[in-house]
Short mmCIF file of N, CA and C in Angstrom, two decimals:
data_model
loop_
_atom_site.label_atom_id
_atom_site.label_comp_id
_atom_site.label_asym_id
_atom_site.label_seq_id
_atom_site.Cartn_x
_atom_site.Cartn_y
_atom_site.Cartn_z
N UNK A 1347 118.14 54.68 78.66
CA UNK A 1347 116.99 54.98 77.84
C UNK A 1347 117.37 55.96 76.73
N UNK A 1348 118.41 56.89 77.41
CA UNK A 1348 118.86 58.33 76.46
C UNK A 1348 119.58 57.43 75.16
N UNK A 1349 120.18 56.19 75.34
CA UNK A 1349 121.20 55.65 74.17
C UNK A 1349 120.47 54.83 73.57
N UNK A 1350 119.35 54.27 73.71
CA UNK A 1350 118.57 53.39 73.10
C UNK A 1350 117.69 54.11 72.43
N UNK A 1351 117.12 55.63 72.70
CA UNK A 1351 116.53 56.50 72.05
C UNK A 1351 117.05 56.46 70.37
N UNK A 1352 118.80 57.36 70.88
CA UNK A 1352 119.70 57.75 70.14
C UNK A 1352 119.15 57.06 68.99
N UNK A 1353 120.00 55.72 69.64
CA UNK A 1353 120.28 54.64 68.37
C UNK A 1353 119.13 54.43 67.50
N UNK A 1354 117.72 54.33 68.34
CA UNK A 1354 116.46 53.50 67.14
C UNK A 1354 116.65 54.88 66.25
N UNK A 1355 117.01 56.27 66.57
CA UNK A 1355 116.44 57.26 65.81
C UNK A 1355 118.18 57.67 64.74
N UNK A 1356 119.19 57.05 64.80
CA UNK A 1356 120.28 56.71 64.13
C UNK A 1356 120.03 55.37 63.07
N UNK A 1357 119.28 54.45 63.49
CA UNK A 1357 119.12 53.22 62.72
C UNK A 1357 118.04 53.98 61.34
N UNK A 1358 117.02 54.88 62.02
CA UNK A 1358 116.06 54.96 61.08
C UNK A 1358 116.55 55.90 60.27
N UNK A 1359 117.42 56.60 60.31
CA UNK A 1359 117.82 57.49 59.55
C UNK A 1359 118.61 56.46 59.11
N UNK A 1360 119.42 55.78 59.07
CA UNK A 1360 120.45 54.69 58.00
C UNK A 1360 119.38 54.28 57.17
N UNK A 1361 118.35 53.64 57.78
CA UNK A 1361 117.68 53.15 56.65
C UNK A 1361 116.53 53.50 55.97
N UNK A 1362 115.99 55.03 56.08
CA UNK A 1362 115.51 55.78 55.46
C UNK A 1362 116.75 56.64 54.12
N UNK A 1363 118.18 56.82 54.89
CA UNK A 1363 119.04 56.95 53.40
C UNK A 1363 119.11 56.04 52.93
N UNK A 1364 119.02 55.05 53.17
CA UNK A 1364 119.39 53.24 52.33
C UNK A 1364 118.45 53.26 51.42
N UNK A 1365 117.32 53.49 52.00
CA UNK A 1365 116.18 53.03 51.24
C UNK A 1365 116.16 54.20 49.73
N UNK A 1366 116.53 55.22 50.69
CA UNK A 1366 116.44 55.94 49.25
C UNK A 1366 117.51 56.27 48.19
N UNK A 1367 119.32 55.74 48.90
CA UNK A 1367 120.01 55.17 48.08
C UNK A 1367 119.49 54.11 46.84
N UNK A 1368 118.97 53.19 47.46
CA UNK A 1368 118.63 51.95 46.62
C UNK A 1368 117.17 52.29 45.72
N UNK A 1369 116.82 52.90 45.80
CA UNK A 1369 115.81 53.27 44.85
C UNK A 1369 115.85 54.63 43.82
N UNK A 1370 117.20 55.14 44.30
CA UNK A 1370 117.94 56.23 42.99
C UNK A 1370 118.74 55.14 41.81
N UNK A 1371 119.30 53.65 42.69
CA UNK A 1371 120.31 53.15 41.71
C UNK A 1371 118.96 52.39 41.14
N UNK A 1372 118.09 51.72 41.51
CA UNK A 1372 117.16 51.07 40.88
C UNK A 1372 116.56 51.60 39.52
N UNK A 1373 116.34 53.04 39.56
CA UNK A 1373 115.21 53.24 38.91
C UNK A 1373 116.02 54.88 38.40
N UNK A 1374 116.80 54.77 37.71
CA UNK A 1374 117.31 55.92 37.24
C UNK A 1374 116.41 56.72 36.43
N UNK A 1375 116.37 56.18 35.72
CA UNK A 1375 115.02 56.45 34.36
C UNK A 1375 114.39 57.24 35.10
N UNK A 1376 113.42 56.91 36.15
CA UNK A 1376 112.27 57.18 36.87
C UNK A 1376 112.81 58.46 37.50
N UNK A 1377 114.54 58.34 38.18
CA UNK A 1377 114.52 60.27 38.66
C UNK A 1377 114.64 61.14 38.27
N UNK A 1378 115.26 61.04 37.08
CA UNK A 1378 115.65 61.80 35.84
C UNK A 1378 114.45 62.75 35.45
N UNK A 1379 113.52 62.44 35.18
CA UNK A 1379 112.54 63.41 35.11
C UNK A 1379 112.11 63.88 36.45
N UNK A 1380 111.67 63.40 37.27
CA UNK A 1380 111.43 64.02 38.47
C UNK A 1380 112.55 65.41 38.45
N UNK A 1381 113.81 65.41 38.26
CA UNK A 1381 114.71 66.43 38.86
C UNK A 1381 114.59 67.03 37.66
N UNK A 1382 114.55 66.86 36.66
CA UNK A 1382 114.50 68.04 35.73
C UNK A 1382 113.19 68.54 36.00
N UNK A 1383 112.08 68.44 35.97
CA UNK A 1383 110.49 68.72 36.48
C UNK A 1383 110.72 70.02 37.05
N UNK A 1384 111.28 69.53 38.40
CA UNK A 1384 111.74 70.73 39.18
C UNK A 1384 113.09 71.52 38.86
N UNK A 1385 113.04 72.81 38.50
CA UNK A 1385 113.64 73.68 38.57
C UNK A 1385 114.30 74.25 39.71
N UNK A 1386 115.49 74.34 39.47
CA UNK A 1386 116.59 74.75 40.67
C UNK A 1386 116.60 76.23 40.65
N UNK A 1387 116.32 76.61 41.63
CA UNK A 1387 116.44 78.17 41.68
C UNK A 1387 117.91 78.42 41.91
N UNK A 1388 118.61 79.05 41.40
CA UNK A 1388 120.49 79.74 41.42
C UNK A 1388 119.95 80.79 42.29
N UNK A 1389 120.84 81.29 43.14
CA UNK A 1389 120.50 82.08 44.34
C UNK A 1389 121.40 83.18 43.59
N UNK A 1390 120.53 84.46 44.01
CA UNK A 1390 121.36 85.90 43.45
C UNK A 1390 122.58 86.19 44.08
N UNK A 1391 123.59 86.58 42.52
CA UNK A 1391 124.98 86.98 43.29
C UNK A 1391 125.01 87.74 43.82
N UNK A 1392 125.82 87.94 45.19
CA UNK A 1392 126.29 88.84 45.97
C UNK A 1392 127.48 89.58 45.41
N UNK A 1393 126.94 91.15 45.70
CA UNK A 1393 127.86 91.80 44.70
C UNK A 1393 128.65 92.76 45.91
N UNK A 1394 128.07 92.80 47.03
CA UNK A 1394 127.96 94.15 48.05
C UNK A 1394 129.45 93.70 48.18
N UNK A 1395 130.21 93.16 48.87
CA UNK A 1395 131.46 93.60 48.59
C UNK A 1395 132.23 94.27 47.56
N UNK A 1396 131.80 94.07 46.37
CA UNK A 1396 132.64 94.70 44.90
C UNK A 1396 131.62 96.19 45.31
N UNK A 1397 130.52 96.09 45.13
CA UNK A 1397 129.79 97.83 45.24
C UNK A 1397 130.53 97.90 46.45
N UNK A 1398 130.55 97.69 47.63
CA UNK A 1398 131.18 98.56 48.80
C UNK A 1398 132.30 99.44 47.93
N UNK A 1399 133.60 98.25 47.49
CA UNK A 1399 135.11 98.78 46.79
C UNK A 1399 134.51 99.90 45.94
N UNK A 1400 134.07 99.48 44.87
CA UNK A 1400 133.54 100.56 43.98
C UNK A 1400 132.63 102.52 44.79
N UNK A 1401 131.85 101.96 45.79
CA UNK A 1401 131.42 103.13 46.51
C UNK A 1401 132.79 103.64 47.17
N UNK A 1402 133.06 102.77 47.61
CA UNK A 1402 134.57 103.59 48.54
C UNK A 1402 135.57 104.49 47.25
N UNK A 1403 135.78 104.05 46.29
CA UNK A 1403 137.04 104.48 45.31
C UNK A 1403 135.82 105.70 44.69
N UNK A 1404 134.66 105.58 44.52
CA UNK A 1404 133.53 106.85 44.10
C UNK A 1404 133.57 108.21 45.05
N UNK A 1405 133.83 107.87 46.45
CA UNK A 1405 133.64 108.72 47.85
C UNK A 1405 135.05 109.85 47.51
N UNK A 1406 136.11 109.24 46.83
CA UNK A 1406 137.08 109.78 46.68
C UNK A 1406 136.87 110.79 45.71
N UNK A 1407 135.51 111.02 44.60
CA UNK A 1407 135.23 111.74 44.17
C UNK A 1407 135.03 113.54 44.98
N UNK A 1408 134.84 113.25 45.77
CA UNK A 1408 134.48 113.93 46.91
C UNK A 1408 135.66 115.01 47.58
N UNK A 1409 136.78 114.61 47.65
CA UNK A 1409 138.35 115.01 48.09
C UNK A 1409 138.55 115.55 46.98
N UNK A 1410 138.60 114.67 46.05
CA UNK A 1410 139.75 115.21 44.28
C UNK A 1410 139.27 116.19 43.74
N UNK A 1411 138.11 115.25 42.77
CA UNK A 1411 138.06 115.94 41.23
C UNK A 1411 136.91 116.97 41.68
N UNK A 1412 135.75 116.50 42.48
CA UNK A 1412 134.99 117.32 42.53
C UNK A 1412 135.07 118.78 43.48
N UNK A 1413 136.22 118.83 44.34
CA UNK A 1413 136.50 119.55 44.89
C UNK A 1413 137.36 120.52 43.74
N UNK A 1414 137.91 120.36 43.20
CA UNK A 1414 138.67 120.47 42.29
C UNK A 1414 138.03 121.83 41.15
N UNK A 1415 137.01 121.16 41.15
CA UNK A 1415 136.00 121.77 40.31
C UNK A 1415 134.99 122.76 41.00
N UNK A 1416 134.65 122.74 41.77
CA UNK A 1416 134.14 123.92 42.90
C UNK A 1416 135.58 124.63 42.69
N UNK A 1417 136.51 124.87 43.48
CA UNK A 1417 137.78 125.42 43.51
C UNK A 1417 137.83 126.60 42.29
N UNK A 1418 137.35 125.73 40.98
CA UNK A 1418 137.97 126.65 39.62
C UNK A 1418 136.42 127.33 39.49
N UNK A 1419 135.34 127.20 39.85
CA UNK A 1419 133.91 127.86 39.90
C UNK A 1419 134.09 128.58 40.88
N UNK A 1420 134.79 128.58 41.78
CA UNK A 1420 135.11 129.57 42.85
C UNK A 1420 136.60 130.47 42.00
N UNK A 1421 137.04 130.35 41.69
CA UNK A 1421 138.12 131.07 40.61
C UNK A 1421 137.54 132.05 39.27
N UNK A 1422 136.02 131.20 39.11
CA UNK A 1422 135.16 132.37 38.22
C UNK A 1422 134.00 133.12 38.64
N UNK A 1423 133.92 133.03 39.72
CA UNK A 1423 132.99 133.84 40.36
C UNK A 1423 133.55 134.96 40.49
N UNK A 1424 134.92 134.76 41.24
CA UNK A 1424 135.40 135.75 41.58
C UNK A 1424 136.52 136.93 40.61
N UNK A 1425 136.03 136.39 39.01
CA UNK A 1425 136.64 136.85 38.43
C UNK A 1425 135.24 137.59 37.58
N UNK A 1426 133.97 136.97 37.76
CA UNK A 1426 133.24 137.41 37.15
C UNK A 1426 132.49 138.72 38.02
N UNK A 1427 132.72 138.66 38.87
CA UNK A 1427 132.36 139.62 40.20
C UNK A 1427 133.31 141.15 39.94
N UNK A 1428 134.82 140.63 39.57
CA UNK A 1428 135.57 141.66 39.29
C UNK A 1428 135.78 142.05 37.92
N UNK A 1429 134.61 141.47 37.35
CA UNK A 1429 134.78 142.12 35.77
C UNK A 1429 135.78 142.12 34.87
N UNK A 1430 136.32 140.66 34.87
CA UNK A 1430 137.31 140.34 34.17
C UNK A 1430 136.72 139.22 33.64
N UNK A 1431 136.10 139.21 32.24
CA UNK A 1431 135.75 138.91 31.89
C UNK A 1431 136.65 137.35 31.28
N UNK A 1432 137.90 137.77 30.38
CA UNK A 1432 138.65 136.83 30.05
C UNK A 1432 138.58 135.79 30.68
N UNK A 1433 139.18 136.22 31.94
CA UNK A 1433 139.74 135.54 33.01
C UNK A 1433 138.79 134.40 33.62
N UNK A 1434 137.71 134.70 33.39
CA UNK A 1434 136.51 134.40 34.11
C UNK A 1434 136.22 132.96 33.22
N UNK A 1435 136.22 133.31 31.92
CA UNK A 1435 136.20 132.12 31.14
C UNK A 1435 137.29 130.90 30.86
N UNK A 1436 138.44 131.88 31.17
CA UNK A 1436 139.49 130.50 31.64
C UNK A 1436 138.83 129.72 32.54
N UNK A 1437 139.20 130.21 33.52
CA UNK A 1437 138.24 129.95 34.86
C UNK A 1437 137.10 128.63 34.45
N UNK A 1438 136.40 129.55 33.71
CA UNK A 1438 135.31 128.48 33.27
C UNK A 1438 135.69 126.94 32.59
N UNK A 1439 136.73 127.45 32.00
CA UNK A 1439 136.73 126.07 31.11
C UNK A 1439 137.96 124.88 31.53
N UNK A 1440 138.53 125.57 32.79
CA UNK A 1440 139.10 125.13 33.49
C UNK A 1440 138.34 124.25 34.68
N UNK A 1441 137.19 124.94 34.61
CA UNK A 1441 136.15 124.06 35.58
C UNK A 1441 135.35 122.40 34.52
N UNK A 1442 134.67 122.88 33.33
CA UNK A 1442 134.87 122.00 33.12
C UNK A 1442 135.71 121.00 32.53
N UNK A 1443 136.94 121.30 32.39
CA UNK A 1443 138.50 120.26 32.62
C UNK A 1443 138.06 118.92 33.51
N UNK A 1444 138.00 120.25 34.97
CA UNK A 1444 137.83 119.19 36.41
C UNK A 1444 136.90 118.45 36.20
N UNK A 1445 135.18 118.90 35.77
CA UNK A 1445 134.16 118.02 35.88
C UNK A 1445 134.40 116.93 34.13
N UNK A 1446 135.36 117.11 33.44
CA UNK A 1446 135.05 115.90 32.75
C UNK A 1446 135.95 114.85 33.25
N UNK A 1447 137.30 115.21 34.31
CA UNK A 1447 137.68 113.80 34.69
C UNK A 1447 136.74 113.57 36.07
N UNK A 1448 135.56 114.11 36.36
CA UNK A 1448 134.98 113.57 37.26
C UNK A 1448 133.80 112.51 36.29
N UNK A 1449 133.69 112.65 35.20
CA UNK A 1449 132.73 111.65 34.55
C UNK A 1449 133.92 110.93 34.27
N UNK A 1450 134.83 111.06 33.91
CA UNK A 1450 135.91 109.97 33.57
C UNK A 1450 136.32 108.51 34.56
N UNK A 1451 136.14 109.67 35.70
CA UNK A 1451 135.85 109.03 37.12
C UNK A 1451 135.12 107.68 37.13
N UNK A 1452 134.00 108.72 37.38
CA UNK A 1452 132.69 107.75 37.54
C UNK A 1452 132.56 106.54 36.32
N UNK A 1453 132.85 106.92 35.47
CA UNK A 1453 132.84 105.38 34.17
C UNK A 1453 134.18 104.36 34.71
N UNK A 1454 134.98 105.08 35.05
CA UNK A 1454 136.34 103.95 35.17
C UNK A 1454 135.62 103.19 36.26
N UNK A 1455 135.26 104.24 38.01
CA UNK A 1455 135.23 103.16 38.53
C UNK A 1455 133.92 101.97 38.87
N UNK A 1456 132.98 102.70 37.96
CA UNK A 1456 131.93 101.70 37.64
C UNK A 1456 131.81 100.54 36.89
N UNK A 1457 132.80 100.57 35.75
CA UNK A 1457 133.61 99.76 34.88
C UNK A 1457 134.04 98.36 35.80
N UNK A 1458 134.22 98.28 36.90
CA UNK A 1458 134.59 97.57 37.83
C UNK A 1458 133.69 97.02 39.03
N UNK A 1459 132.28 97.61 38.79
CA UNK A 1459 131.25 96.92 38.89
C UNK A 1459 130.64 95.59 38.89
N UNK A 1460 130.69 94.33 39.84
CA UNK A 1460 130.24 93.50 39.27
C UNK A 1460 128.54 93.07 38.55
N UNK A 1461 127.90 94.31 39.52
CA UNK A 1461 126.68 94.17 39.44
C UNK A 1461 126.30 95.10 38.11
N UNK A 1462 126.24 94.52 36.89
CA UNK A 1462 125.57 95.13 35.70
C UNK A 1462 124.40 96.31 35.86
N UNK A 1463 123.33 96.52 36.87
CA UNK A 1463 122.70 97.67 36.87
C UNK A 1463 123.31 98.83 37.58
N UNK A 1464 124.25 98.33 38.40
CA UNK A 1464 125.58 99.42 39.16
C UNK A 1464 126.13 99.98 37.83
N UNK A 1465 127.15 99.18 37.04
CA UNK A 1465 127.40 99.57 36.12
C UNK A 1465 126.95 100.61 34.97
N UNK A 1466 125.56 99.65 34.51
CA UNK A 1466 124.63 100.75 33.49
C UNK A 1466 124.81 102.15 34.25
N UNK A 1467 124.03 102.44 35.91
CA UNK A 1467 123.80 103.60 36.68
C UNK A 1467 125.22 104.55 36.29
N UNK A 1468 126.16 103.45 36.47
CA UNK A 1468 127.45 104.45 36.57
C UNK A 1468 127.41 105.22 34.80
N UNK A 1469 127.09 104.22 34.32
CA UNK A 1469 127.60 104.82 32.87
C UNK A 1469 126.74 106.05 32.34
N UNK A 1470 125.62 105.92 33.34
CA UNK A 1470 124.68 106.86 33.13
C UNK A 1470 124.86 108.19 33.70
N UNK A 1471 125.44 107.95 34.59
CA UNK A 1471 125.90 108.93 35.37
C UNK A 1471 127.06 109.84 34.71
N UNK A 1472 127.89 108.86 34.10
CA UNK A 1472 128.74 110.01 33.68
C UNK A 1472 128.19 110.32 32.18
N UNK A 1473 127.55 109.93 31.79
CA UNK A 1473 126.66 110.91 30.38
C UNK A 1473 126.37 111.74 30.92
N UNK A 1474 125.77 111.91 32.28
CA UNK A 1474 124.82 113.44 32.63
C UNK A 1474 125.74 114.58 32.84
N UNK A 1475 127.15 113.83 33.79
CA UNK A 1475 128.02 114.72 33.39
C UNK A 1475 128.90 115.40 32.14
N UNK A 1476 129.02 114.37 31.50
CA UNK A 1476 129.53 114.75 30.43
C UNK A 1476 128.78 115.57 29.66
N UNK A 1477 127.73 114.92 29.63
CA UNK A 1477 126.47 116.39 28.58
C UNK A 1477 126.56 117.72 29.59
N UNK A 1478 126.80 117.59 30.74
CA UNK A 1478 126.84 119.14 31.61
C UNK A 1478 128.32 120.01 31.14
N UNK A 1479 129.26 118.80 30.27
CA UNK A 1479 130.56 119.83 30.01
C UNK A 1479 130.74 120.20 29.06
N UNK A 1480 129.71 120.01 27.44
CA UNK A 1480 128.86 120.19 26.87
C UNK A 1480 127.84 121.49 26.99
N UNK A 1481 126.98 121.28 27.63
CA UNK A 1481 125.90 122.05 27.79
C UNK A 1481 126.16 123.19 29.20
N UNK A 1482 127.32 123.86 29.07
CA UNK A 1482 127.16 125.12 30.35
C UNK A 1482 125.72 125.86 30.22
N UNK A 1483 124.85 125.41 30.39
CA UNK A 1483 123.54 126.30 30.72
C UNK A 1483 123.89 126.81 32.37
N UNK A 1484 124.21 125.51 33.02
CA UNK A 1484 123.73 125.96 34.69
C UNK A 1484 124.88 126.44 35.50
N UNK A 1485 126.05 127.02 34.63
CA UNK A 1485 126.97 127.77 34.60
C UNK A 1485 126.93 129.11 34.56
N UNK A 1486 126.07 128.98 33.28
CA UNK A 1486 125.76 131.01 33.03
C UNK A 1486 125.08 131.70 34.23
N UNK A 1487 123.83 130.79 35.14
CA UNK A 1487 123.29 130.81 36.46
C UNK A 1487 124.21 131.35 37.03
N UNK A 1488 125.63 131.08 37.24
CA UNK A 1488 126.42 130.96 38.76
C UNK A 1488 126.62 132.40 38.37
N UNK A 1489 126.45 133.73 39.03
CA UNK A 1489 127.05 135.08 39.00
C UNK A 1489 127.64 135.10 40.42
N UNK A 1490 127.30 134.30 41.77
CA UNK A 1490 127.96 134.71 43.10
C UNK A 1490 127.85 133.62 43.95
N UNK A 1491 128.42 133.19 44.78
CA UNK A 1491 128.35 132.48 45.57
C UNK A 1491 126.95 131.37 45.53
N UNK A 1492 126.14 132.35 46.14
CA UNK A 1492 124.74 132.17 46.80
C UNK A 1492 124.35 131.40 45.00
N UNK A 1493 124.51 132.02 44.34
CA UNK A 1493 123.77 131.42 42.93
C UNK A 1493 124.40 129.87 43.11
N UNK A 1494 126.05 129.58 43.12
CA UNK A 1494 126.69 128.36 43.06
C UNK A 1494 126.44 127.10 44.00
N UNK A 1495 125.88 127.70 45.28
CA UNK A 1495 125.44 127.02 46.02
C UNK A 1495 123.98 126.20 45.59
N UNK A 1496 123.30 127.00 45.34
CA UNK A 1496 121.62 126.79 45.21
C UNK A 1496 122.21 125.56 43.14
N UNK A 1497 122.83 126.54 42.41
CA UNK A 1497 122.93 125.30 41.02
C UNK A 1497 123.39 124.27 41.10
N UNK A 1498 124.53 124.39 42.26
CA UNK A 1498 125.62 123.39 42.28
C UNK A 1498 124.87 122.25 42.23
N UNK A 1499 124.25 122.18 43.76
CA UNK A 1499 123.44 121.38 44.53
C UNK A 1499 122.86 120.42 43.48
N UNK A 1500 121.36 121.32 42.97
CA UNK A 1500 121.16 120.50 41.73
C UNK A 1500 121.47 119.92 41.02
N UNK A 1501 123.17 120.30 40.08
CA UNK A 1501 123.72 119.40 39.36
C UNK A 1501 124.07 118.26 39.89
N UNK A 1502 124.56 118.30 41.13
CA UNK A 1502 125.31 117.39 41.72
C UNK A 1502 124.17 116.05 41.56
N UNK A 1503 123.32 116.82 42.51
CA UNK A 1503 121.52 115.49 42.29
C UNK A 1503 121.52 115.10 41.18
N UNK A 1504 121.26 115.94 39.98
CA UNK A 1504 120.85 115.20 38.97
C UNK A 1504 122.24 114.09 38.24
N UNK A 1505 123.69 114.76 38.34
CA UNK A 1505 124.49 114.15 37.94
C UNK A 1505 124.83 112.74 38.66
N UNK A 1506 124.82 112.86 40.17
CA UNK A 1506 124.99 111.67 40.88
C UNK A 1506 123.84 110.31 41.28
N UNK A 1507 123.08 110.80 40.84
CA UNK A 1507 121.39 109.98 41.81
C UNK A 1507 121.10 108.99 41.24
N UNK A 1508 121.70 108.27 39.59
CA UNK A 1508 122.09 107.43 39.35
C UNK A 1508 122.91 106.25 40.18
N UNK A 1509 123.71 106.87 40.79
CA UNK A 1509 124.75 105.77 41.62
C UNK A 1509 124.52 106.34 42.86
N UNK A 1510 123.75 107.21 43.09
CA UNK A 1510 123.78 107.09 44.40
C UNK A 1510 122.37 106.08 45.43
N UNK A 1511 122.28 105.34 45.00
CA UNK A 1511 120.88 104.00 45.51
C UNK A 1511 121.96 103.22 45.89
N UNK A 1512 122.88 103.16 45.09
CA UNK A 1512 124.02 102.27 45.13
C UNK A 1512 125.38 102.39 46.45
N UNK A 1513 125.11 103.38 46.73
CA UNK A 1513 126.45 103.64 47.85
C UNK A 1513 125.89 104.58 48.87
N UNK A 1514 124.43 104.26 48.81
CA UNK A 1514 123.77 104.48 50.09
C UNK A 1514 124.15 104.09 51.38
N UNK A 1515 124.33 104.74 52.98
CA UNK A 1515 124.05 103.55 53.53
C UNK A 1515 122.81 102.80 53.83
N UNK A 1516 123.13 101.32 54.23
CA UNK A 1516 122.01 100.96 53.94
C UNK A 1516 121.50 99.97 55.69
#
């Protein structure tokens, strides 16, 4: 009974494709509009592997440049604390050195983005930095520790929060 099932329900499928083989070659004219009518939806590219690469080679921001740059803000604190004034501004402009190859950073490895609003974010991101190496306002803030902690923070938000939706986990 199980193979006689099979088969009537194998036959009807042959000749339900037959049937509709032979009525695509019949009547071309006639499908031609039907399929253009309907619109094919293209399914959205998958980008999350390239953003993963791209978040991973960004995380490294984290070790290098931006550490880098705390390091030399920690080099003028403690020069501005001891009233060495000079020194303090090396210091300073040695810090932003570090934070412009951290926007340098962030554009290269967003540049490599496949997803175009990753990209824009990144590029945006490093304008905010770059206008921060530019604009030391939230520099003159830092007199001690406790000040660098509480500005840092902020810059970091406002400089990163662009790309960071992006290398969330999710």
């Amino acid at each position: 009974m199980r193979r006689a099932l099979l088969a009537v329900i194998a036959v009807g499928t042959l000749l339900t494709g037959a049937a509709c083989d032979s009525d695509a070659k019949s009547s071309d004219a006639a499908a031609a509009p039907a399929t253009s009518a309907t619109p094919s939806a293209t399914p959205e590219p998958d980008y999350s592997a390239n953003t993963q690469l791209v978040c991973g080679n960004l995380q490294k921001l984290y070790s290098a440049e931006l550490k880098d740059f705390g390091a030399a803000l920690g080099k003028m604190i403690t020069y501005k604390e001891a009233k060495q004034a000079a020194e303090a501004k090396k210091a300073e402009n040695a810090a932003t050195a570090k934070l412009k190859a951290v926007a340098t950073k962030i554009r290269t490895d967003t540049a490599t983005a496949e997803d175009p609003e990753f990209m824009a974010a990144g590029q945006t991101s490093a304008a905010k930095v770059d206008a921060s190496v530019t604009d030391r306002k939230y520099i003159t803030k830092i007199k001690s520790m406790k000040d660098l902690n509480s500005t840092i923070e902020a810059q970091f938000t406002e400089w990163l929060s662009p790309v960071a939706g992006y290398c969330a986990p999710s």
